[in-house]
mmCIF file of C-alpha atoms in Angstrom:
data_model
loop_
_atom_site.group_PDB
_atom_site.id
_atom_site.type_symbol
_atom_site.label_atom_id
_atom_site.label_comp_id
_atom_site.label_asym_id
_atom_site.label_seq_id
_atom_site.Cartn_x
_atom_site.Cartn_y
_atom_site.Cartn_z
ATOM 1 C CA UNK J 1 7.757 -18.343 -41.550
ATOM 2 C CA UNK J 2 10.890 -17.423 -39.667
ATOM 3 C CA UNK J 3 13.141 -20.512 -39.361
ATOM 4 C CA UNK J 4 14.160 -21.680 -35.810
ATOM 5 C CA UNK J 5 12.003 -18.511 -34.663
ATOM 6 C CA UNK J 6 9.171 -18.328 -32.709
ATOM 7 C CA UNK J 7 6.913 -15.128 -34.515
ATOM 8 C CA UNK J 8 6.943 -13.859 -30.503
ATOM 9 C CA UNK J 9 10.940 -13.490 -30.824
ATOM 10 C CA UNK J 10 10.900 -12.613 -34.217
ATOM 11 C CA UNK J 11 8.874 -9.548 -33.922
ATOM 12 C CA UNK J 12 10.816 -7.149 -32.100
ATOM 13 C CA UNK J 13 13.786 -8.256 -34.063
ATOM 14 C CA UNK J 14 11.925 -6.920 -36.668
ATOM 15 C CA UNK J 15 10.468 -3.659 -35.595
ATOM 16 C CA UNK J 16 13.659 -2.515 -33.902
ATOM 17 C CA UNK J 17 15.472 -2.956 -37.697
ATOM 18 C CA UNK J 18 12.664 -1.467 -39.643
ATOM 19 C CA UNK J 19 10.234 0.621 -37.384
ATOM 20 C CA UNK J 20 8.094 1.385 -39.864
ATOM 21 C CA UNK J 21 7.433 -2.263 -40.723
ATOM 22 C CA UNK J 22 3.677 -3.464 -41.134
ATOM 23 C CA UNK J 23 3.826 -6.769 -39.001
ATOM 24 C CA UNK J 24 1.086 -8.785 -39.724
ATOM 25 C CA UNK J 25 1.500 -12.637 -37.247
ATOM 26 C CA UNK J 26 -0.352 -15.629 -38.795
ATOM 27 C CA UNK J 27 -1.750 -18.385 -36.599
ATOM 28 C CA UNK J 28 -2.996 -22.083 -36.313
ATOM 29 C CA UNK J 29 -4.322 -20.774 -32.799
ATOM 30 C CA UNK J 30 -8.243 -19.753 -32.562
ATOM 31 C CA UNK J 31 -8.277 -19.152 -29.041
ATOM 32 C CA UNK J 32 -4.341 -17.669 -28.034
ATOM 33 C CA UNK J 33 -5.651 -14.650 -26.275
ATOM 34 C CA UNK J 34 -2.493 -13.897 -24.606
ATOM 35 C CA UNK J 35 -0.052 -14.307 -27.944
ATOM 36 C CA UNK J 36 -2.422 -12.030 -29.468
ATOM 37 C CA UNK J 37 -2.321 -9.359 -27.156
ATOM 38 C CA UNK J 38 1.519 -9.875 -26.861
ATOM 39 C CA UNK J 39 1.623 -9.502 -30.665
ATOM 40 C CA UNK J 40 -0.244 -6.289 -30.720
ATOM 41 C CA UNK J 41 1.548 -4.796 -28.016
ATOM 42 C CA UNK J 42 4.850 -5.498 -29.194
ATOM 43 C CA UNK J 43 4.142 -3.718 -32.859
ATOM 44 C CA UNK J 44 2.281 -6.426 -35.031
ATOM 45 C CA UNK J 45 -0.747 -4.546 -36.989
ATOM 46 C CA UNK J 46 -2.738 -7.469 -37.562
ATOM 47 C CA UNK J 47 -3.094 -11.213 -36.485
ATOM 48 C CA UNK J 48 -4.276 -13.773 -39.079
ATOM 49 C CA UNK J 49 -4.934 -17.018 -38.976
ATOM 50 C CA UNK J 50 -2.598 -19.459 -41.012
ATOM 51 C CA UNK J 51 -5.972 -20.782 -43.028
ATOM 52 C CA UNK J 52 -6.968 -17.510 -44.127
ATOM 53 C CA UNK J 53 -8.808 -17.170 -47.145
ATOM 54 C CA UNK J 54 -7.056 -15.538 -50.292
ATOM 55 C CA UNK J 55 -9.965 -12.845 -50.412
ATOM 56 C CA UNK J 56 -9.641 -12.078 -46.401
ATOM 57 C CA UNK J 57 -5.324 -12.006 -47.350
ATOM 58 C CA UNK J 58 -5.914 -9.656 -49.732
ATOM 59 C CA UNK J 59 -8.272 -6.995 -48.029
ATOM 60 C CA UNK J 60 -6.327 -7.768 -44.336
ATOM 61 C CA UNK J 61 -3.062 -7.110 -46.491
ATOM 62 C CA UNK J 62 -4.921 -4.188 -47.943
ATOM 63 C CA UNK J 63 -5.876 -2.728 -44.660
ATOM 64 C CA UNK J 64 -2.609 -2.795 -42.946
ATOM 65 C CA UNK J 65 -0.659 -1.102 -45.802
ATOM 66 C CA UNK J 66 -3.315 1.222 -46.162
ATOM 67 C CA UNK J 67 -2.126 1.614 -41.950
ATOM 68 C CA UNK J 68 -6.063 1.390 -41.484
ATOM 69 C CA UNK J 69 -7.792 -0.599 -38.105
ATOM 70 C CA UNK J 70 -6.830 -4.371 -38.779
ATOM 71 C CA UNK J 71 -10.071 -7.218 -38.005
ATOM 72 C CA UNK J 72 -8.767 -9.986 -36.134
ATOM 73 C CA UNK J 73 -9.043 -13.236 -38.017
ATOM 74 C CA UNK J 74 -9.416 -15.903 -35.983
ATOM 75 C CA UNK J 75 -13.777 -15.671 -35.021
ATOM 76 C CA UNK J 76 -13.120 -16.420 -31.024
ATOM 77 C CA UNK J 77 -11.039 -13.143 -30.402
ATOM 78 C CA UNK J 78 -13.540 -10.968 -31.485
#
Protein backbone atom coordinates (compact mmCIF):
# COMPACT_ATOMS: atom_id res chain seq x y z
CA UNK A 1 0.00 0.00 0.00
CA UNK A 2 1.35 3.41 -0.89
CA UNK A 3 0.00 5.99 1.60
CA UNK A 4 -2.00 9.00 0.19
CA UNK A 5 -1.21 7.28 -3.33
CA UNK A 6 -3.34 6.02 -5.72
CA UNK A 7 -1.23 2.58 -7.24
CA UNK A 8 -2.10 4.57 -10.84
CA UNK A 9 0.27 7.57 -9.56
CA UNK A 10 2.45 5.50 -7.76
CA UNK A 11 3.61 3.43 -10.58
CA UNK A 12 5.51 5.55 -12.76
CA UNK A 13 7.03 7.09 -9.72
CA UNK A 14 8.31 3.89 -9.36
CA UNK A 15 9.54 2.67 -12.66
CA UNK A 16 11.17 5.97 -13.54
CA UNK A 17 13.46 5.44 -10.02
CA UNK A 18 14.09 1.80 -10.52
CA UNK A 19 13.43 0.67 -14.22
CA UNK A 20 14.09 -2.58 -13.67
CA UNK A 21 11.45 -2.89 -10.95
CA UNK A 22 8.91 -5.94 -11.11
CA UNK A 23 5.55 -4.01 -10.44
CA UNK A 24 3.05 -6.24 -9.54
CA UNK A 25 -0.75 -3.80 -8.67
CA UNK A 26 -3.18 -5.58 -6.28
CA UNK A 27 -6.91 -4.98 -6.50
CA UNK A 28 -10.41 -5.13 -4.74
CA UNK A 29 -11.68 -4.51 -8.46
CA UNK A 30 -12.93 -7.76 -10.55
CA UNK A 31 -14.11 -5.96 -13.40
CA UNK A 32 -11.55 -2.50 -13.78
CA UNK A 33 -10.74 -3.17 -17.36
CA UNK A 34 -9.41 0.17 -17.98
CA UNK A 35 -7.00 0.39 -14.60
CA UNK A 36 -5.76 -2.81 -15.76
CA UNK A 37 -4.78 -1.97 -19.05
CA UNK A 38 -3.43 1.41 -17.68
CA UNK A 39 -1.36 -0.67 -15.23
CA UNK A 40 0.15 -2.84 -17.85
CA UNK A 41 0.90 -0.18 -20.11
CA UNK A 42 2.52 1.99 -17.77
CA UNK A 43 5.17 -0.95 -16.58
CA UNK A 44 3.24 -3.14 -13.93
CA UNK A 45 4.06 -7.03 -14.75
CA UNK A 46 1.18 -8.41 -13.12
CA UNK A 47 -2.28 -7.38 -11.60
CA UNK A 48 -3.57 -9.28 -8.54
CA UNK A 49 -6.36 -9.14 -6.75
CA UNK A 50 -6.11 -7.90 -3.01
CA UNK A 51 -7.82 -11.49 -1.85
CA UNK A 52 -5.36 -13.54 -3.49
CA UNK A 53 -4.63 -16.76 -2.20
CA UNK A 54 -1.12 -17.39 -0.48
CA UNK A 55 -0.47 -20.33 -3.05
CA UNK A 56 -1.57 -18.00 -6.24
CA UNK A 57 1.01 -15.03 -4.23
CA UNK A 58 3.56 -17.28 -4.26
CA UNK A 59 3.62 -18.76 -7.91
CA UNK A 60 2.30 -15.00 -9.36
CA UNK A 61 5.37 -13.66 -7.22
CA UNK A 62 7.30 -16.53 -8.68
CA UNK A 63 6.43 -15.78 -12.21
CA UNK A 64 7.18 -12.17 -12.31
CA UNK A 65 10.70 -12.48 -10.77
CA UNK A 66 11.30 -15.28 -12.86
CA UNK A 67 10.25 -12.07 -15.66
CA UNK A 68 7.95 -14.97 -17.12
CA UNK A 69 4.09 -14.13 -18.77
CA UNK A 70 2.05 -12.99 -15.58
CA UNK A 71 -2.00 -14.65 -15.35
CA UNK A 72 -4.28 -12.03 -14.46
CA UNK A 73 -5.98 -12.67 -11.16
CA UNK A 74 -9.07 -11.34 -11.00
CA UNK A 75 -11.46 -14.40 -13.23
CA UNK A 76 -13.52 -11.51 -15.33
CA UNK A 77 -10.35 -10.11 -17.18
CA UNK A 78 -9.45 -13.15 -18.62
Amino acid sequence: MVPNMLGSEALPRITAVAPTARVVIFTAYDDDHAALSAALHGGAHGCLRKDVTDTDLVAQSRRIVAGGPTRRSPKSWG
